PDB file of C-alpha atoms in Angstrom:
ATOM      1  CA  UNK A   1     -74.425  73.100 -25.273  1.00  0.00           C
ATOM      2  CA  UNK A   2     -74.470  73.465 -21.529  1.00  0.00           C
ATOM      3  CA  UNK A   3     -71.351  74.872 -19.952  1.00  0.00           C
ATOM      4  CA  UNK A   4     -69.693  75.199 -16.560  1.00  0.00           C
ATOM      5  CA  UNK A   5     -66.898  77.721 -16.050  1.00  0.00           C
ATOM      6  CA  UNK A   6     -64.365  78.118 -13.286  1.00  0.00           C
ATOM      7  CA  UNK A   7     -61.230  80.150 -12.865  1.00  0.00           C
ATOM      8  CA  UNK A   8     -58.188  77.934 -13.342  1.00  0.00           C
ATOM      9  CA  UNK A   9     -55.973  78.970 -10.448  1.00  0.00           C
ATOM     10  CA  UNK A  10     -56.243  80.269  -6.904  1.00  0.00           C
ATOM     11  CA  UNK A  11     -53.461  80.876  -4.425  1.00  0.00           C
ATOM     12  CA  UNK A  12     -54.046  81.548  -0.724  1.00  0.00           C
ATOM     13  CA  UNK A  13     -52.084  81.642   2.499  1.00  0.00           C
ATOM     14  CA  UNK A  14     -52.473  78.926   5.066  1.00  0.00           C
ATOM     15  CA  UNK A  15     -55.158  79.892   7.571  1.00  0.00           C
ATOM     16  CA  UNK A  16     -56.985  82.216   5.174  1.00  0.00           C
ATOM     17  CA  UNK A  17     -60.326  81.439   3.595  1.00  0.00           C
ATOM     18  CA  UNK A  18     -60.461  80.238  -0.002  1.00  0.00           C
ATOM     19  CA  UNK A  19     -63.375  80.978  -2.273  1.00  0.00           C
ATOM     20  CA  UNK A  20     -63.688  79.034  -5.515  1.00  0.00           C
ATOM     21  CA  UNK A  21     -66.301  80.235  -7.957  1.00  0.00           C
ATOM     22  CA  UNK A  22     -68.274  78.528 -10.684  1.00  0.00           C
ATOM     23  CA  UNK A  23     -70.858  79.709 -13.185  1.00  0.00           C
ATOM     24  CA  UNK A  24     -73.141  77.487 -15.214  1.00  0.00           C
ATOM     25  CA  UNK A  25     -75.644  77.888 -18.014  1.00  0.00           C
ATOM     26  CA  UNK A  26     -78.239  75.132 -17.468  1.00  0.00           C
ATOM     27  CA  UNK A  27     -81.138  76.713 -15.607  1.00  0.00           C
ATOM     28  CA  UNK A  28     -82.754  73.277 -15.133  1.00  0.00           C
ATOM     29  CA  UNK A  29     -79.833  72.021 -13.046  1.00  0.00           C
ATOM     30  CA  UNK A  30     -80.982  69.905 -10.137  1.00  0.00           C
ATOM     31  CA  UNK A  31     -77.830  69.060  -8.199  1.00  0.00           C
ATOM     32  CA  UNK A  32     -74.584  71.016  -8.105  1.00  0.00           C
ATOM     33  CA  UNK A  33     -71.401  69.430  -6.848  1.00  0.00           C
ATOM     34  CA  UNK A  34     -67.894  70.127  -5.720  1.00  0.00           C
ATOM     35  CA  UNK A  35     -65.341  67.399  -6.252  1.00  0.00           C
ATOM     36  CA  UNK A  36     -61.713  67.424  -5.123  1.00  0.00           C
ATOM     37  CA  UNK A  37     -58.820  65.816  -6.970  1.00  0.00           C
ATOM     38  CA  UNK A  38     -55.534  65.399  -5.144  1.00  0.00           C
ATOM     39  CA  UNK A  39     -52.355  64.743  -7.129  1.00  0.00           C
ATOM     40  CA  UNK A  40     -52.278  61.234  -8.593  1.00  0.00           C
ATOM     41  CA  UNK A  41     -55.732  60.375  -7.332  1.00  0.00           C
ATOM     42  CA  UNK A  42     -59.277  60.159  -8.572  1.00  0.00           C
ATOM     43  CA  UNK A  43     -61.945  62.674  -7.788  1.00  0.00           C
ATOM     44  CA  UNK A  44     -63.834  62.549  -4.540  1.00  0.00           C
ATOM     45  CA  UNK A  45     -67.089  64.238  -3.722  1.00  0.00           C
ATOM     46  CA  UNK A  46     -66.655  67.079  -1.246  1.00  0.00           C
ATOM     47  CA  UNK A  47     -70.182  68.331  -1.033  1.00  0.00           C
ATOM     48  CA  UNK A  48     -73.258  68.994  -3.095  1.00  0.00           C
ATOM     49  CA  UNK A  49     -76.297  71.227  -2.986  1.00  0.00           C
ATOM     50  CA  UNK A  50     -79.791  70.742  -4.311  1.00  0.00           C
ATOM     51  CA  UNK A  51     -81.092  73.514  -6.514  1.00  0.00           C
ATOM     52  CA  UNK A  52     -83.814  74.563  -4.062  1.00  0.00           C
ATOM     53  CA  UNK A  53     -81.192  75.475  -1.443  1.00  0.00           C
ATOM     54  CA  UNK A  54     -79.217  78.717  -1.147  1.00  0.00           C
ATOM     55  CA  UNK A  55     -76.540  77.553   1.208  1.00  0.00           C
ATOM     56  CA  UNK A  56     -75.085  74.426   2.686  1.00  0.00           C
ATOM     57  CA  UNK A  57     -72.464  74.231   5.416  1.00  0.00           C
ATOM     58  CA  UNK A  58     -70.366  71.230   6.265  1.00  0.00           C
ATOM     59  CA  UNK A  59     -67.598  71.845   8.800  1.00  0.00           C
ATOM     60  CA  UNK A  60     -65.046  74.090   7.054  1.00  0.00           C
ATOM     61  CA  UNK A  61     -66.945  74.058   3.766  1.00  0.00           C
ATOM     62  CA  UNK A  62     -69.695  76.476   2.800  1.00  0.00           C
ATOM     63  CA  UNK A  63     -71.488  76.237  -0.511  1.00  0.00           C
ATOM     64  CA  UNK A  64     -73.477  79.203  -1.781  1.00  0.00           C
ATOM     65  CA  UNK A  65     -75.882  78.989  -4.688  1.00  0.00           C
ATOM     66  CA  UNK A  66     -77.281  81.993  -6.515  1.00  0.00           C
ATOM     67  CA  UNK A  67     -79.780  80.523  -8.955  1.00  0.00           C
ATOM     68  CA  UNK A  68     -80.680  83.863 -10.475  1.00  0.00           C
ATOM     69  CA  UNK A  69     -77.073  84.483 -11.521  1.00  0.00           C
ATOM     70  CA  UNK A  70     -76.319  80.749 -11.994  1.00  0.00           C
ATOM     71  CA  UNK A  71     -73.373  81.088  -9.685  1.00  0.00           C
ATOM     72  CA  UNK A  72     -72.010  78.522  -7.273  1.00  0.00           C
ATOM     73  CA  UNK A  73     -69.193  79.052  -4.822  1.00  0.00           C
ATOM     74  CA  UNK A  74     -67.209  76.920  -2.418  1.00  0.00           C
ATOM     75  CA  UNK A  75     -65.660  78.567   0.607  1.00  0.00           C
ATOM     76  CA  UNK A  76     -63.015  76.710   2.583  1.00  0.00           C
ATOM     77  CA  UNK A  77     -62.421  78.232   5.979  1.00  0.00           C
ATOM     78  CA  UNK A  78     -58.986  78.077   7.634  1.00  0.00           C
ATOM     79  CA  UNK A  79     -57.379  76.659   4.499  1.00  0.00           C
ATOM     80  CA  UNK A  80     -54.622  74.123   5.173  1.00  0.00           C
ATOM     81  CA  UNK A  81     -51.784  72.849   2.986  1.00  0.00           C
ATOM     82  CA  UNK A  82     -53.670  69.575   2.729  1.00  0.00           C
ATOM     83  CA  UNK A  83     -56.409  71.448   0.876  1.00  0.00           C
ATOM     84  CA  UNK A  84     -54.061  71.986  -2.072  1.00  0.00           C
ATOM     85  CA  UNK A  85     -55.765  70.180  -4.932  1.00  0.00           C
ATOM     86  CA  UNK A  86     -57.889  70.724  -8.015  1.00  0.00           C
ATOM     87  CA  UNK A  87     -61.537  71.509  -7.289  1.00  0.00           C
ATOM     88  CA  UNK A  88     -64.159  70.675  -9.867  1.00  0.00           C
ATOM     89  CA  UNK A  89     -67.582  72.160 -10.111  1.00  0.00           C
ATOM     90  CA  UNK A  90     -70.142  69.847 -11.730  1.00  0.00           C
ATOM     91  CA  UNK A  91     -73.789  70.337 -12.544  1.00  0.00           C
ATOM     92  CA  UNK A  92     -76.449  67.705 -13.090  1.00  0.00           C
ATOM     93  CA  UNK A  93     -79.166  68.537 -15.542  1.00  0.00           C
ATOM     94  CA  UNK A  94     -82.720  67.326 -15.574  1.00  0.00           C
ATOM     95  CA  UNK A  95     -81.987  64.192 -17.606  1.00  0.00           C
ATOM     96  CA  UNK A  96     -81.710  60.691 -16.202  1.00  0.00           C
ATOM     97  CA  UNK A  97     -78.384  59.398 -17.452  1.00  0.00           C
ATOM     98  CA  UNK A  98     -76.461  60.755 -14.437  1.00  0.00           C
ATOM     99  CA  UNK A  99     -74.583  62.913 -16.885  1.00  0.00           C
ATOM    100  CA  UNK A 100     -72.725  65.698 -15.212  1.00  0.00           C
ATOM    101  CA  UNK A 101     -71.427  68.824 -16.909  1.00  0.00           C
ATOM    102  CA  UNK A 102     -67.970  69.492 -15.513  1.00  0.00           C
ATOM    103  CA  UNK A 103     -65.946  72.622 -15.133  1.00  0.00           C
ATOM    104  CA  UNK A 104     -62.253  72.481 -16.025  1.00  0.00           C
ATOM    105  CA  UNK A 105     -61.219  72.621 -12.385  1.00  0.00           C
ATOM    106  CA  UNK A 106     -59.598  75.251 -10.179  1.00  0.00           C
ATOM    107  CA  UNK A 107     -56.115  74.469  -8.961  1.00  0.00           C
ATOM    108  CA  UNK A 108     -55.814  75.669  -5.361  1.00  0.00           C
ATOM    109  CA  UNK A 109     -52.329  76.324  -4.023  1.00  0.00           C
ATOM    110  CA  UNK A 110     -51.998  76.876  -0.290  1.00  0.00           C
ATOM    111  CA  UNK A 111     -48.809  78.654   0.746  1.00  0.00           C
ATOM    112  CA  UNK A 112     -47.381  78.259   4.242  1.00  0.00           C
TER     113      UNK A 112
ATOM    114  CA  UNK B   1     -63.383  49.055   2.060  1.00  0.00           C
ATOM    115  CA  UNK B   2     -65.748  50.584  -0.504  1.00  0.00           C
ATOM    116  CA  UNK B   3     -63.812  51.313  -3.642  1.00  0.00           C
ATOM    117  CA  UNK B   4     -63.566  51.472  -7.402  1.00  0.00           C
ATOM    118  CA  UNK B   5     -60.502  49.634  -8.656  1.00  0.00           C
ATOM    119  CA  UNK B   6     -58.949  50.326 -12.015  1.00  0.00           C
ATOM    120  CA  UNK B   7     -56.094  48.469 -13.594  1.00  0.00           C
ATOM    121  CA  UNK B   8     -53.512  49.167 -14.721  1.00  0.00           C
ATOM    122  CA  UNK B   9     -52.505  52.537 -13.224  1.00  0.00           C
ATOM    123  CA  UNK B  10     -50.080  53.214 -16.043  1.00  0.00           C
ATOM    124  CA  UNK B  11     -49.999  51.794 -19.548  1.00  0.00           C
ATOM    125  CA  UNK B  12     -47.771  52.514 -22.509  1.00  0.00           C
ATOM    126  CA  UNK B  13     -48.724  50.875 -25.761  1.00  0.00           C
ATOM    127  CA  UNK B  14     -48.345  51.262 -29.506  1.00  0.00           C
ATOM    128  CA  UNK B  15     -50.836  52.303 -32.119  1.00  0.00           C
ATOM    129  CA  UNK B  16     -53.219  49.527 -33.116  1.00  0.00           C
ATOM    130  CA  UNK B  17     -52.531  47.105 -30.278  1.00  0.00           C
ATOM    131  CA  UNK B  18     -55.817  46.210 -28.604  1.00  0.00           C
ATOM    132  CA  UNK B  19     -56.008  46.889 -24.891  1.00  0.00           C
ATOM    133  CA  UNK B  20     -58.483  46.647 -22.046  1.00  0.00           C
ATOM    134  CA  UNK B  21     -58.628  48.783 -18.921  1.00  0.00           C
ATOM    135  CA  UNK B  22     -60.513  47.028 -16.159  1.00  0.00           C
ATOM    136  CA  UNK B  23     -62.820  48.616 -13.621  1.00  0.00           C
ATOM    137  CA  UNK B  24     -64.421  46.889 -10.686  1.00  0.00           C
ATOM    138  CA  UNK B  25     -66.550  48.219  -7.830  1.00  0.00           C
ATOM    139  CA  UNK B  26     -67.530  46.478  -4.593  1.00  0.00           C
ATOM    140  CA  UNK B  27     -70.470  48.665  -3.611  1.00  0.00           C
ATOM    141  CA  UNK B  28     -73.229  46.964  -5.634  1.00  0.00           C
ATOM    142  CA  UNK B  29     -73.666  50.139  -7.688  1.00  0.00           C
ATOM    143  CA  UNK B  30     -76.017  50.061 -10.654  1.00  0.00           C
ATOM    144  CA  UNK B  31     -74.449  52.989 -12.471  1.00  0.00           C
ATOM    145  CA  UNK B  32     -70.919  52.938 -13.894  1.00  0.00           C
ATOM    146  CA  UNK B  33     -69.181  55.335 -16.224  1.00  0.00           C
ATOM    147  CA  UNK B  34     -65.885  56.001 -17.975  1.00  0.00           C
ATOM    148  CA  UNK B  35     -64.314  59.447 -18.317  1.00  0.00           C
ATOM    149  CA  UNK B  36     -61.202  60.769 -19.883  1.00  0.00           C
ATOM    150  CA  UNK B  37     -59.381  63.787 -18.494  1.00  0.00           C
ATOM    151  CA  UNK B  38     -57.265  65.963 -20.775  1.00  0.00           C
ATOM    152  CA  UNK B  39     -55.543  69.291 -20.053  1.00  0.00           C
ATOM    153  CA  UNK B  40     -57.732  72.188 -21.074  1.00  0.00           C
ATOM    154  CA  UNK B  41     -60.678  69.904 -21.846  1.00  0.00           C
ATOM    155  CA  UNK B  42     -61.597  68.716 -18.376  1.00  0.00           C
ATOM    156  CA  UNK B  43     -63.565  65.513 -17.819  1.00  0.00           C
ATOM    157  CA  UNK B  44     -65.463  64.039 -20.723  1.00  0.00           C
ATOM    158  CA  UNK B  45     -67.744  61.051 -20.488  1.00  0.00           C
ATOM    159  CA  UNK B  46     -66.952  58.154 -22.831  1.00  0.00           C
ATOM    160  CA  UNK B  47     -69.609  55.540 -22.008  1.00  0.00           C
ATOM    161  CA  UNK B  48     -71.936  54.792 -19.156  1.00  0.00           C
ATOM    162  CA  UNK B  49     -74.038  51.911 -17.940  1.00  0.00           C
ATOM    163  CA  UNK B  50     -77.195  52.059 -15.884  1.00  0.00           C
ATOM    164  CA  UNK B  51     -77.228  48.352 -15.115  1.00  0.00           C
ATOM    165  CA  UNK B  52     -76.103  44.944 -16.355  1.00  0.00           C
ATOM    166  CA  UNK B  53     -76.311  44.659 -20.149  1.00  0.00           C
ATOM    167  CA  UNK B  54     -77.364  48.330 -20.430  1.00  0.00           C
ATOM    168  CA  UNK B  55     -74.732  50.663 -21.868  1.00  0.00           C
ATOM    169  CA  UNK B  56     -74.895  53.954 -23.720  1.00  0.00           C
ATOM    170  CA  UNK B  57     -72.604  56.462 -25.363  1.00  0.00           C
ATOM    171  CA  UNK B  58     -71.333  59.510 -23.598  1.00  0.00           C
ATOM    172  CA  UNK B  59     -69.845  62.572 -25.251  1.00  0.00           C
ATOM    173  CA  UNK B  60     -66.719  61.011 -26.772  1.00  0.00           C
ATOM    174  CA  UNK B  61     -67.384  57.310 -27.502  1.00  0.00           C
ATOM    175  CA  UNK B  62     -65.494  57.018 -30.802  1.00  0.00           C
ATOM    176  CA  UNK B  63     -62.713  54.458 -30.657  1.00  0.00           C
ATOM    177  CA  UNK B  64     -63.927  52.846 -27.434  1.00  0.00           C
ATOM    178  CA  UNK B  65     -66.091  49.898 -26.487  1.00  0.00           C
ATOM    179  CA  UNK B  66     -67.486  48.786 -23.154  1.00  0.00           C
ATOM    180  CA  UNK B  67     -69.374  45.830 -21.773  1.00  0.00           C
ATOM    181  CA  UNK B  68     -71.374  45.225 -18.621  1.00  0.00           C
ATOM    182  CA  UNK B  69     -71.818  41.492 -18.207  1.00  0.00           C
ATOM    183  CA  UNK B  70     -71.653  41.629 -14.427  1.00  0.00           C
ATOM    184  CA  UNK B  71     -72.775  44.355 -12.072  1.00  0.00           C
ATOM    185  CA  UNK B  72     -69.356  44.898 -10.515  1.00  0.00           C
ATOM    186  CA  UNK B  73     -67.247  45.116 -13.701  1.00  0.00           C
ATOM    187  CA  UNK B  74     -67.177  47.662 -16.498  1.00  0.00           C
ATOM    188  CA  UNK B  75     -64.127  47.219 -18.738  1.00  0.00           C
ATOM    189  CA  UNK B  76     -63.071  49.826 -21.296  1.00  0.00           C
ATOM    190  CA  UNK B  77     -61.782  48.372 -24.556  1.00  0.00           C
ATOM    191  CA  UNK B  78     -59.664  50.148 -27.129  1.00  0.00           C
ATOM    192  CA  UNK B  79     -59.728  47.892 -30.191  1.00  0.00           C
ATOM    193  CA  UNK B  80     -57.153  49.891 -32.147  1.00  0.00           C
ATOM    194  CA  UNK B  81     -55.640  52.612 -29.967  1.00  0.00           C
ATOM    195  CA  UNK B  82     -54.382  55.801 -31.577  1.00  0.00           C
ATOM    196  CA  UNK B  83     -52.152  58.573 -30.166  1.00  0.00           C
ATOM    197  CA  UNK B  84     -55.161  60.882 -29.679  1.00  0.00           C
ATOM    198  CA  UNK B  85     -56.409  58.422 -27.045  1.00  0.00           C
ATOM    199  CA  UNK B  86     -53.429  59.224 -24.858  1.00  0.00           C
ATOM    200  CA  UNK B  87     -55.149  60.483 -21.738  1.00  0.00           C
ATOM    201  CA  UNK B  88     -55.937  59.941 -18.065  1.00  0.00           C
ATOM    202  CA  UNK B  89     -58.946  57.650 -17.723  1.00  0.00           C
ATOM    203  CA  UNK B  90     -61.298  57.392 -14.784  1.00  0.00           C
ATOM    204  CA  UNK B  91     -63.971  54.877 -13.969  1.00  0.00           C
ATOM    205  CA  UNK B  92     -66.794  55.979 -11.662  1.00  0.00           C
ATOM    206  CA  UNK B  93     -69.832  54.349 -10.102  1.00  0.00           C
ATOM    207  CA  UNK B  94     -72.863  55.207  -8.021  1.00  0.00           C
ATOM    208  CA  UNK B  95     -76.195  53.915  -6.853  1.00  0.00           C
ATOM    209  CA  UNK B  96     -79.108  54.750  -9.049  1.00  0.00           C
ATOM    210  CA  UNK B  97     -82.401  55.025  -7.196  1.00  0.00           C
ATOM    211  CA  UNK B  98     -81.402  55.702  -3.597  1.00  0.00           C
ATOM    212  CA  UNK B  99     -80.555  58.756  -1.554  1.00  0.00           C
ATOM    213  CA  UNK B 100     -76.902  58.081  -2.271  1.00  0.00           C
ATOM    214  CA  UNK B 101     -77.374  58.266  -5.996  1.00  0.00           C
ATOM    215  CA  UNK B 102     -75.821  61.682  -6.202  1.00  0.00           C
ATOM    216  CA  UNK B 103     -72.410  60.545  -5.076  1.00  0.00           C
ATOM    217  CA  UNK B 104     -70.041  59.316  -7.734  1.00  0.00           C
ATOM    218  CA  UNK B 105     -67.147  57.175  -6.561  1.00  0.00           C
ATOM    219  CA  UNK B 106     -64.046  57.416  -8.743  1.00  0.00           C
ATOM    220  CA  UNK B 107     -61.206  55.028  -9.317  1.00  0.00           C
ATOM    221  CA  UNK B 108     -57.607  56.241  -9.014  1.00  0.00           C
ATOM    222  CA  UNK B 109     -57.185  56.605 -12.746  1.00  0.00           C
ATOM    223  CA  UNK B 110     -55.277  54.955 -15.589  1.00  0.00           C
ATOM    224  CA  UNK B 111     -52.665  56.997 -17.392  1.00  0.00           C
ATOM    225  CA  UNK B 112     -52.539  55.707 -20.959  1.00  0.00           C
ATOM    226  CA  UNK B 113     -49.888  56.638 -23.505  1.00  0.00           C
ATOM    227  CA  UNK B 114     -50.295  55.468 -27.085  1.00  0.00           C
ATOM    228  CA  UNK B 115     -47.110  55.797 -29.148  1.00  0.00           C
TER     229      UNK B 115
END
């Protein structure tokens, strides 16, 4: 079946940039998402990119998409302690049921 | 405030005792879905609904039921809970055929323990 993979942990210093990576297998993916889950909370959409785009920037967030390598990354500039959370990569295929294929999440720890 | 509300937040029950986890959204979303989140397995979809009276199975529907009698509500029913249904459950919703249909709104989660 289709798969989305992410590294499980990332640790950075406050003020540095964080880069969270994701690879996926479904070449027909239309939308690719980054969701954030803070402790004890539900997931919230951070940003998403359509498959015909290479890059999307939104304030401190930069999403890069390499369709050839099926690689998605999320860069967080000037990482703050409030960015500590689990970040999920999710990919929407070509079907209509709104089904997303989720990665297992990358736990980002920001050290002061 | 736009939100998805799940209740209860925490639930401890015993094997075989029927329970219902409620989910309600105030955004007039057509699409609603239930997920379970387990360590090492990530998020898995249980059931989803594309509109009132329209529901379908996700990846792990066994042991669960849902109903969608009203647009705002999408309860998850465990008729005879078992310990392997101990998990963190999330309800989510979104619009269907608008520009916002790519944004899923999640509830805060229900931590269920079945003893």
